[in-house]
mmCIF file of N, CA and C in Angstrom:
data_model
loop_
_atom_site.group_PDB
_atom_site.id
_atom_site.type_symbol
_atom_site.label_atom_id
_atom_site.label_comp_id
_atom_site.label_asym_id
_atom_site.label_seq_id
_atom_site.Cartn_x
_atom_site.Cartn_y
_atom_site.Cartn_z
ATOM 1 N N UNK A 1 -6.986 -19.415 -25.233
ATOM 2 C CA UNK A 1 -6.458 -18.070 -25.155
ATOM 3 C C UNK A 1 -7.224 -17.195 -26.125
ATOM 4 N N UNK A 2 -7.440 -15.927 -25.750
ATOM 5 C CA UNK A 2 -8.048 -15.072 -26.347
ATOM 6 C C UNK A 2 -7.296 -13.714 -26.629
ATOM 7 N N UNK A 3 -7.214 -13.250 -28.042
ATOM 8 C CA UNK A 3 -6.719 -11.887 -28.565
ATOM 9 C C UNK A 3 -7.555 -10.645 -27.972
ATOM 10 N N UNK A 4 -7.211 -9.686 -26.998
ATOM 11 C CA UNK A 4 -8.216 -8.691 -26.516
ATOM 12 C C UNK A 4 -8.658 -7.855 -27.642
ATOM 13 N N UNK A 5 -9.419 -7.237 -28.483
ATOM 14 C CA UNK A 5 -9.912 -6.814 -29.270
ATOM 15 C C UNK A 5 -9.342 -5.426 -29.022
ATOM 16 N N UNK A 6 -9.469 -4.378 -29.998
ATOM 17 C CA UNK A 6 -9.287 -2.907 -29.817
ATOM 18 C C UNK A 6 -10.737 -2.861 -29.071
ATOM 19 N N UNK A 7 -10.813 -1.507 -28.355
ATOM 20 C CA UNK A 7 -11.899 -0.941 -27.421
ATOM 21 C C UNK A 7 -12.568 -2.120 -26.085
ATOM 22 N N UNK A 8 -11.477 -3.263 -26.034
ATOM 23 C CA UNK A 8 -11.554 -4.051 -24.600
ATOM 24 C C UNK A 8 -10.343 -3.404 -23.904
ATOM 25 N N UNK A 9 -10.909 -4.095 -22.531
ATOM 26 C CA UNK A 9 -9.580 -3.962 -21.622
ATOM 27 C C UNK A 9 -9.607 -5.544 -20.373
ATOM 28 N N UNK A 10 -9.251 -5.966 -20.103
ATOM 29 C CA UNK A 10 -8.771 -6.882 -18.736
ATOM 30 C C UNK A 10 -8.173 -5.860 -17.114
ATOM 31 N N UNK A 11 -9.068 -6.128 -16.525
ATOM 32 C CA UNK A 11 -8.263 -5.947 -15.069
ATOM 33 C C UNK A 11 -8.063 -6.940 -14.621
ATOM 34 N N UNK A 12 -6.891 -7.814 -14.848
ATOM 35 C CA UNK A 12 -6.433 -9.000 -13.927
ATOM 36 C C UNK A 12 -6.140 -8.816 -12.322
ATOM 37 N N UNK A 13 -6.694 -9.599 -11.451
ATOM 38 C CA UNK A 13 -6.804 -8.708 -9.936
ATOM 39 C C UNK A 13 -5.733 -10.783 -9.727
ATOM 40 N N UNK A 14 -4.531 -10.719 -8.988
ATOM 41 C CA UNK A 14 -4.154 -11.573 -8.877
ATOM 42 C C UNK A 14 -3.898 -11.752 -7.073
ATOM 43 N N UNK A 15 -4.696 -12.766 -6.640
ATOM 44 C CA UNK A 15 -5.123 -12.989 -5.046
ATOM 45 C C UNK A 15 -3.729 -13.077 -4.174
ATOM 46 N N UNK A 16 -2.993 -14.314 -5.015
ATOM 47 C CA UNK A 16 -1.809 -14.331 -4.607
ATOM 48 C C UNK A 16 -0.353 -13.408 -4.207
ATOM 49 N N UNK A 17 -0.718 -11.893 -4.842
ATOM 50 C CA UNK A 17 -0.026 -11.066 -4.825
ATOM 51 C C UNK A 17 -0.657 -9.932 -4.333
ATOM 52 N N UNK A 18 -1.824 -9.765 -3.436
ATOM 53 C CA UNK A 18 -2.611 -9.037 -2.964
ATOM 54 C C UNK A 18 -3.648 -7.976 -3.978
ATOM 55 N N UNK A 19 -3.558 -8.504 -4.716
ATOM 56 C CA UNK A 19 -4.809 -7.994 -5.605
ATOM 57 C C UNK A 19 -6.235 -7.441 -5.164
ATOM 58 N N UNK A 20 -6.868 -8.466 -4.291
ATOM 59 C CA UNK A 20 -7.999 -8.496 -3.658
ATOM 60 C C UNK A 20 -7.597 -7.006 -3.292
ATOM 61 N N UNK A 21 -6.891 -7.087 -2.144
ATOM 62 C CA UNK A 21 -6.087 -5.544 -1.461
ATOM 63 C C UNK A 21 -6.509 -4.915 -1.789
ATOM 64 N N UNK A 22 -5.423 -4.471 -3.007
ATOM 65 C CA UNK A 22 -5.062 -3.924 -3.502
ATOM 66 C C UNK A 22 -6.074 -3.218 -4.486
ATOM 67 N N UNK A 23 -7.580 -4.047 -5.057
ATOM 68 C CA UNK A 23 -8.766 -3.720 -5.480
ATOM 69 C C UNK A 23 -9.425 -2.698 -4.584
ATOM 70 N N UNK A 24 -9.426 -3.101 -3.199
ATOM 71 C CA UNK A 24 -10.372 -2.683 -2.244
ATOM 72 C C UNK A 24 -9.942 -1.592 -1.898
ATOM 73 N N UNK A 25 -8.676 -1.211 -1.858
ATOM 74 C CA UNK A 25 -8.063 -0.109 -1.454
ATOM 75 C C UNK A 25 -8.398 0.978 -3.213
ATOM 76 N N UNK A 26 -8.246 0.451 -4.174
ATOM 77 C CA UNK A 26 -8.418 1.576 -4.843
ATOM 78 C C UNK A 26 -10.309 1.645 -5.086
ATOM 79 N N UNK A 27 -10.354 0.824 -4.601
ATOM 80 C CA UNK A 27 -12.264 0.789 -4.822
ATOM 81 C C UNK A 27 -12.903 2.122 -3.723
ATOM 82 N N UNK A 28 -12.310 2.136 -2.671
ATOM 83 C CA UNK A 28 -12.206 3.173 -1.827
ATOM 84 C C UNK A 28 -11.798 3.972 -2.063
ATOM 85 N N UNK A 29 -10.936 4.730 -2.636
ATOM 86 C CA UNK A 29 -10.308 5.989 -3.474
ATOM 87 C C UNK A 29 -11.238 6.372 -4.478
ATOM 88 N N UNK A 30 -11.248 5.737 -5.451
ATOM 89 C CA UNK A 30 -12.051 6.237 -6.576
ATOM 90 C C UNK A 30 -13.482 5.860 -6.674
ATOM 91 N N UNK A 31 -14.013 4.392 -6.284
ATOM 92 C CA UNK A 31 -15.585 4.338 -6.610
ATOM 93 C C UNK A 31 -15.480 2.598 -7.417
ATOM 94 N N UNK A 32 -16.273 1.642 -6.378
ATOM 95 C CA UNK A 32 -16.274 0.454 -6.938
ATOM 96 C C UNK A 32 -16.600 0.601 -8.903
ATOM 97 N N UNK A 33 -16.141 -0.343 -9.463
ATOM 98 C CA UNK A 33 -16.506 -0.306 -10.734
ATOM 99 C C UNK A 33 -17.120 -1.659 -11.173
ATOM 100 N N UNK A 34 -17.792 -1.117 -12.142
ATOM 101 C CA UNK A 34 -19.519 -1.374 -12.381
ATOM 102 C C UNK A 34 -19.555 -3.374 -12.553
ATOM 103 N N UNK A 35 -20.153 -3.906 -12.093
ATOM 104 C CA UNK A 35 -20.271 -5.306 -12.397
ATOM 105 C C UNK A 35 -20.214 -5.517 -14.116
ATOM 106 N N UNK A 36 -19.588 -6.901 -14.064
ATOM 107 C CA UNK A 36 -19.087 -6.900 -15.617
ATOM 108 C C UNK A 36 -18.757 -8.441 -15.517
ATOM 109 N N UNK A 37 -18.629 -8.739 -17.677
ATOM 110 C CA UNK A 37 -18.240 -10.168 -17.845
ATOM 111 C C UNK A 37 -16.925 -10.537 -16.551
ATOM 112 N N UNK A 38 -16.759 -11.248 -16.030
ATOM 113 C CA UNK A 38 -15.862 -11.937 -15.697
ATOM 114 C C UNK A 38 -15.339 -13.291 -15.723
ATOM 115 N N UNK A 39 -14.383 -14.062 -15.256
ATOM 116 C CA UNK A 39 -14.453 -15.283 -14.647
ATOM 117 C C UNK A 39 -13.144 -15.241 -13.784
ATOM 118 N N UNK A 40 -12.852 -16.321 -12.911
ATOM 119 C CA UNK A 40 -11.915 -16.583 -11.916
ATOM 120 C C UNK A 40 -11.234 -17.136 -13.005
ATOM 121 N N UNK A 41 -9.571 -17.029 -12.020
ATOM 122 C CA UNK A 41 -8.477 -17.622 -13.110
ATOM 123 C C UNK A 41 -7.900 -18.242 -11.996
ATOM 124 N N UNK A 42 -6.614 -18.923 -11.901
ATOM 125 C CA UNK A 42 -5.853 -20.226 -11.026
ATOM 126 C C UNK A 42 -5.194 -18.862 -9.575
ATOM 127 N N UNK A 43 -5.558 -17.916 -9.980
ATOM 128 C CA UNK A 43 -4.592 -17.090 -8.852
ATOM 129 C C UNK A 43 -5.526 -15.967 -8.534
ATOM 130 N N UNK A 44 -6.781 -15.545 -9.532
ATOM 131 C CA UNK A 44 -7.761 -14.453 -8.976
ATOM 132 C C UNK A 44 -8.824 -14.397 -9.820
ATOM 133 N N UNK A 45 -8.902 -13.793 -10.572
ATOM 134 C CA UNK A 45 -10.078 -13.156 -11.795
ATOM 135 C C UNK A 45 -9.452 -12.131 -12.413
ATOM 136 N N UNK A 46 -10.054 -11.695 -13.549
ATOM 137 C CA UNK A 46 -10.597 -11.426 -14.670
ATOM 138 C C UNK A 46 -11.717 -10.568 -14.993
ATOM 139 N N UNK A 47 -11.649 -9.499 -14.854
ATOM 140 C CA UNK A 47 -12.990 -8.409 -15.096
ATOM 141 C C UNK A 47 -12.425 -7.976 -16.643
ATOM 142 N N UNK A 48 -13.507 -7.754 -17.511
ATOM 143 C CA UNK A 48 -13.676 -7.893 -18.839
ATOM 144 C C UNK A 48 -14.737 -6.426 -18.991
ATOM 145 N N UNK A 49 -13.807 -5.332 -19.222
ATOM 146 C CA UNK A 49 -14.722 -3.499 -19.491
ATOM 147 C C UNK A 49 -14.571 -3.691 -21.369
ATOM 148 N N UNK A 50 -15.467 -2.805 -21.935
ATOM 149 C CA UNK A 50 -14.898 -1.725 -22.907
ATOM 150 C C UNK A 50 -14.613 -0.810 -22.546
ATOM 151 N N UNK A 51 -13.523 -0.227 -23.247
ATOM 152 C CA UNK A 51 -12.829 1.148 -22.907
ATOM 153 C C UNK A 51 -13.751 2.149 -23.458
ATOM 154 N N UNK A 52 -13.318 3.304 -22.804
ATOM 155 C CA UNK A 52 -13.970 4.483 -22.794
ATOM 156 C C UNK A 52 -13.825 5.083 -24.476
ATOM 157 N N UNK A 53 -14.582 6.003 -24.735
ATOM 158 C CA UNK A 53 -14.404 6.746 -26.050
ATOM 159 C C UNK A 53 -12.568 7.579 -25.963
ATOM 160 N N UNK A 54 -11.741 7.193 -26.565
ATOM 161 C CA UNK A 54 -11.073 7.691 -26.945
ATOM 162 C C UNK A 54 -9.775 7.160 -25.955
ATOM 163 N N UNK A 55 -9.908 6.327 -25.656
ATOM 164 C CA UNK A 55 -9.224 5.818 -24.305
ATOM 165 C C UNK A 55 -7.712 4.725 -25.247
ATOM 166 N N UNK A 56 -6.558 5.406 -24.295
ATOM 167 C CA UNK A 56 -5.504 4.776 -24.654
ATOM 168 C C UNK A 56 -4.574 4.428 -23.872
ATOM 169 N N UNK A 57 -4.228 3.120 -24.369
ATOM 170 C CA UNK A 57 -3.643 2.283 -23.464
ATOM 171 C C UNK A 57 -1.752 3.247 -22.806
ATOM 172 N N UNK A 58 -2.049 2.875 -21.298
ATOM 173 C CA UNK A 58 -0.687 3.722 -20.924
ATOM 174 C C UNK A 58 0.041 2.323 -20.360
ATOM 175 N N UNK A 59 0.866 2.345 -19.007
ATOM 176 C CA UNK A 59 1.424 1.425 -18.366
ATOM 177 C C UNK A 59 0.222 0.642 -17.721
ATOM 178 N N UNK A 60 0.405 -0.284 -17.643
ATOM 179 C CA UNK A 60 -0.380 -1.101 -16.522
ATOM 180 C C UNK A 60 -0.405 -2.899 -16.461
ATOM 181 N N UNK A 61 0.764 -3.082 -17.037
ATOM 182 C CA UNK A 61 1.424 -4.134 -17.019
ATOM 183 C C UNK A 61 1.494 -4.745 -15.580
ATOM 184 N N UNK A 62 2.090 -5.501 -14.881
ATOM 185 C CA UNK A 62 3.045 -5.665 -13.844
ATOM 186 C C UNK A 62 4.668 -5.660 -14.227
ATOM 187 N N UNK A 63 4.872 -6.229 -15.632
ATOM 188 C CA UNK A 63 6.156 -6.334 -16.338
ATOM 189 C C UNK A 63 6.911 -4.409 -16.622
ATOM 190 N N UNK A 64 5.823 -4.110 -16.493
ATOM 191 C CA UNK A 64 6.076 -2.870 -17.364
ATOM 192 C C UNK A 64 6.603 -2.128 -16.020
ATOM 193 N N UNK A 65 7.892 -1.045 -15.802
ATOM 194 C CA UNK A 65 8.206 -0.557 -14.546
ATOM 195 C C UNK A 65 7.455 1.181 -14.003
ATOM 196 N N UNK A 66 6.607 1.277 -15.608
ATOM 197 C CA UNK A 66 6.029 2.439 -15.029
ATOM 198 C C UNK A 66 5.108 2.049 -15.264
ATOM 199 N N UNK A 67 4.529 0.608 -14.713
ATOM 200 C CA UNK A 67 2.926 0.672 -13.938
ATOM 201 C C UNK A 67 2.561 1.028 -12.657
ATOM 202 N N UNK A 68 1.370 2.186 -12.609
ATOM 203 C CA UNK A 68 0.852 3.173 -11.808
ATOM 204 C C UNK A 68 0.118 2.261 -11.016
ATOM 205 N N UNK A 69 -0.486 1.037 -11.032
ATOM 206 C CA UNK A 69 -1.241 -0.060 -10.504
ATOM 207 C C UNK A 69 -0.325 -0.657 -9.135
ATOM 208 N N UNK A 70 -1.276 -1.213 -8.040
ATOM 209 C CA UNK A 70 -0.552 -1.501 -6.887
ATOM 210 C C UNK A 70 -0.282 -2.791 -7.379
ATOM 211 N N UNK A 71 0.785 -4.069 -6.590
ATOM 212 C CA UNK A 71 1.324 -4.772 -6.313
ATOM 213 C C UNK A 71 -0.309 -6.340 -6.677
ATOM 214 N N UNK A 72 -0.553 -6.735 -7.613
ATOM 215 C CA UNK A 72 -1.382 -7.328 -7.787
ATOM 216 C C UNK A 72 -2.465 -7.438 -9.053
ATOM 217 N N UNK A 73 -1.929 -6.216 -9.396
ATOM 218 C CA UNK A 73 -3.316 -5.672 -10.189
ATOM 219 C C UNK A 73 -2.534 -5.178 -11.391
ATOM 220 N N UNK A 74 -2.960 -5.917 -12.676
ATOM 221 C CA UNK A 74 -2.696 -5.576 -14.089
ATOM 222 C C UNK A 74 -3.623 -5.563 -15.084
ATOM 223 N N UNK A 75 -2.914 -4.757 -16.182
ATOM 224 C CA UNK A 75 -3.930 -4.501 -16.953
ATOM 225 C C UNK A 75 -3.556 -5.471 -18.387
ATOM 226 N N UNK A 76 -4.575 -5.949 -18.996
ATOM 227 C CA UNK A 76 -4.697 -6.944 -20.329
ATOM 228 C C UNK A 76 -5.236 -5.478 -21.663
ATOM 229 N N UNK A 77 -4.250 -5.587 -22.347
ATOM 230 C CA UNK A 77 -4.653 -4.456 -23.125
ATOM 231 C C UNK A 77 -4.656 -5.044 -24.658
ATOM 232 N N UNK A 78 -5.403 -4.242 -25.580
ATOM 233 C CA UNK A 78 -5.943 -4.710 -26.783
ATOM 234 C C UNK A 78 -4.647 -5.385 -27.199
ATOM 235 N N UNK A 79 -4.620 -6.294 -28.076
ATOM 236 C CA UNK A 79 -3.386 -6.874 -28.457
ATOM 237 C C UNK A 79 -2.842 -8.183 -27.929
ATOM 238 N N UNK A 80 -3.077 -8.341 -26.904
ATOM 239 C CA UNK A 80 -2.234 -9.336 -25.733
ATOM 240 C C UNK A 80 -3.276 -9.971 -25.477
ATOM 241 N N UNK A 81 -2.545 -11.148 -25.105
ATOM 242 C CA UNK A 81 -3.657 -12.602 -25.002
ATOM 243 C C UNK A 81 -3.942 -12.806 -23.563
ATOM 244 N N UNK A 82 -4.861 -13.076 -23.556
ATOM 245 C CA UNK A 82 -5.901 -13.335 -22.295
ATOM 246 C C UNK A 82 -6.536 -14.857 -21.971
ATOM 247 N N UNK A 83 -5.912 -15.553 -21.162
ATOM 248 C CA UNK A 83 -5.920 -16.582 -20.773
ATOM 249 C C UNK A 83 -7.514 -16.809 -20.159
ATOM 250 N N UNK A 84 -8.508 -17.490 -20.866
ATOM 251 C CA UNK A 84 -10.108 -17.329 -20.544
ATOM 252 C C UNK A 84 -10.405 -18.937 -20.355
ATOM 253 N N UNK A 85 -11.793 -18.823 -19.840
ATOM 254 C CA UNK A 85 -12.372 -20.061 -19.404
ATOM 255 C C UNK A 85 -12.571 -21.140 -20.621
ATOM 256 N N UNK A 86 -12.653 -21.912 -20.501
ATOM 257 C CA UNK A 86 -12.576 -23.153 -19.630
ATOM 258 C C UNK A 86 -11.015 -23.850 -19.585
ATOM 259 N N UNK A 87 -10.069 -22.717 -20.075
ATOM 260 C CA UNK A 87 -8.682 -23.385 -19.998
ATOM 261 C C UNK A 87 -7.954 -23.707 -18.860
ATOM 262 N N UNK A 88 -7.682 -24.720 -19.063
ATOM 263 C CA UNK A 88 -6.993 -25.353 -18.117
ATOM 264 C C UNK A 88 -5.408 -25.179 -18.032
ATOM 265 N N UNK A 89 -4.703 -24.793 -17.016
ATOM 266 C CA UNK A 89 -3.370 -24.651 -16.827
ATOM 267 C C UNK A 89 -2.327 -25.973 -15.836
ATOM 268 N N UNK A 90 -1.121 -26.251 -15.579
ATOM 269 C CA UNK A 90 -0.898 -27.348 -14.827
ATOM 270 C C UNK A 90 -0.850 -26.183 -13.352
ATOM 271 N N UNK A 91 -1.240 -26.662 -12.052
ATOM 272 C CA UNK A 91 -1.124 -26.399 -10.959
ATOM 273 C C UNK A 91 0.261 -26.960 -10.343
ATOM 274 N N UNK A 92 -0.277 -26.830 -8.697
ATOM 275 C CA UNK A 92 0.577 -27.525 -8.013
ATOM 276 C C UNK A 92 0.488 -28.650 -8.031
ATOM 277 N N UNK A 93 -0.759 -29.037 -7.900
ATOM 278 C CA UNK A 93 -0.891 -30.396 -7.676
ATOM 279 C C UNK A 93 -1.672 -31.073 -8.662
ATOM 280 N N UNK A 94 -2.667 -30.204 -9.224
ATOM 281 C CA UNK A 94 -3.722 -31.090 -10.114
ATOM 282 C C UNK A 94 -3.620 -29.902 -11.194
ATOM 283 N N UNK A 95 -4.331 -29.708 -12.170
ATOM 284 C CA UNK A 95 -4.593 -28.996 -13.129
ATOM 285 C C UNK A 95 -5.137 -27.856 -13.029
ATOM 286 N N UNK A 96 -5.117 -26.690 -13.201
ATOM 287 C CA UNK A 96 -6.098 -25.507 -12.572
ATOM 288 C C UNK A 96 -6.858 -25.031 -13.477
ATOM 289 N N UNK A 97 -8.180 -24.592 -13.291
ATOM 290 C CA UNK A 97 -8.725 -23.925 -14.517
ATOM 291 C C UNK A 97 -9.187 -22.603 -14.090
ATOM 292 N N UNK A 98 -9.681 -21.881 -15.270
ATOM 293 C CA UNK A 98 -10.046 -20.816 -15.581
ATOM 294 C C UNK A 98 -11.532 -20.930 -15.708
ATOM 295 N N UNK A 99 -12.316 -20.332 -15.085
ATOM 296 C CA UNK A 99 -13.783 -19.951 -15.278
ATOM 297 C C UNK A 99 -14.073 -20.761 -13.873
ATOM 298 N N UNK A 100 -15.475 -20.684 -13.621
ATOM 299 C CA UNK A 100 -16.538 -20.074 -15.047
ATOM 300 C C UNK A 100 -16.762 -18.775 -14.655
ATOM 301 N N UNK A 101 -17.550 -18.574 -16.128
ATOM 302 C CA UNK A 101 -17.504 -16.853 -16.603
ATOM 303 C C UNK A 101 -19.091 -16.472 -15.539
ATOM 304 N N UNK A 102 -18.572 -15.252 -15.322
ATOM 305 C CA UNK A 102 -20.273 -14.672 -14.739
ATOM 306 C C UNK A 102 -19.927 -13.207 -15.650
ATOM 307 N N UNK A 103 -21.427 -13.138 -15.497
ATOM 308 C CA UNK A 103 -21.949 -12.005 -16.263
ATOM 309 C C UNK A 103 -22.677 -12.247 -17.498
ATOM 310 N N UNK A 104 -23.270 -11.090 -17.904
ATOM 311 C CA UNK A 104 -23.833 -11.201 -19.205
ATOM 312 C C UNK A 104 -23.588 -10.105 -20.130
ATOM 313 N N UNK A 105 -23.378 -8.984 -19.700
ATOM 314 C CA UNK A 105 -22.495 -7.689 -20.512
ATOM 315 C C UNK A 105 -21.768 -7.474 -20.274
ATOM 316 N N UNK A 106 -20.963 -6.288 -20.922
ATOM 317 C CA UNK A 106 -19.728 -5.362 -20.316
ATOM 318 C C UNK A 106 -19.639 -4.141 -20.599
ATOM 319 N N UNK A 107 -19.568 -3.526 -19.544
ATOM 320 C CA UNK A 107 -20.400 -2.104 -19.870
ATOM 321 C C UNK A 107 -18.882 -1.416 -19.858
ATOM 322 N N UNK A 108 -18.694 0.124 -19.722
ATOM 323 C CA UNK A 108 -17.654 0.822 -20.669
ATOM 324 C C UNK A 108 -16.670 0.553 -18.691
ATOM 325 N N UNK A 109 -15.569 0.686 -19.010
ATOM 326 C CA UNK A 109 -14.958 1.134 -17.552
ATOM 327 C C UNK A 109 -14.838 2.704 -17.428
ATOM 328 N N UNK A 110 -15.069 2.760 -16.079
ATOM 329 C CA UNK A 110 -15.730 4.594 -16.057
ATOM 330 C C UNK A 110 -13.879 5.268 -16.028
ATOM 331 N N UNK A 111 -14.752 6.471 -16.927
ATOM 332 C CA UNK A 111 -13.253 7.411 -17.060
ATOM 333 C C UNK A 111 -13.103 7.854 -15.505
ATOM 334 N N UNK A 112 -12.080 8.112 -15.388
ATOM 335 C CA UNK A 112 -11.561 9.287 -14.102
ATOM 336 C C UNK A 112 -12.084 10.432 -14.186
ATOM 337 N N UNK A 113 -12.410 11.052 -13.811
ATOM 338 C CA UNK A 113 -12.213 12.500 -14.000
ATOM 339 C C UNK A 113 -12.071 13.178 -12.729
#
């Protein structure tokens, strides 16, 4: 497990709960975002940004009830632990893991405007 640092962020995209979707649909609205560290986790992936200059964390939990995020898709914010590769979790049937990581940087996640 990993502590997210101040000026990281996590987009956890979770498959099982339509994440994928739920990516593609806002990737179409606003503008795919930029290739970055990642790795797969037991239910989706893991995209790994720095935040923008001045950028602060709002809702984007799934726990949280005023997250603005569709049905799949949460956010890992500085502070909160981030379940990373090569950890292993128990599955259904066998053990599940986390990774492996792709990428080699992580570039800023683009503001809105």
């Amino acid at each position: 497990m990993v502590a997210i640092p101040e000026q990281m962020m996590a987009i956890d995209v979770d498959d099982d709960d339509g994440g994928r979707a739920a990516a593609a649909g806002l990737a179409a609205e606003l503008a795919d975002l930029p290739p970055t560290l990642s790795h797969r986790t037991p239910h989706g992936e893991h995209l790994i940004y720095r935040t923008p200059p001045g950028w602060k964390a709002g809702p984007g939990s799934a726990k949280d009830p005023a997250n603005p995020l569709p049905a799949g898709i949460d956010l890992r914010m500085p502070g909160q632990i981030l379940m990373a590769a090569p950890s292993l979790v128990p599955g259904p049937d066998q053990p599940a893991r986390y990774g492996p990581v792709t990428g080699t940087t992580w570039p800023r996640c683009p503001a809105r405007t």
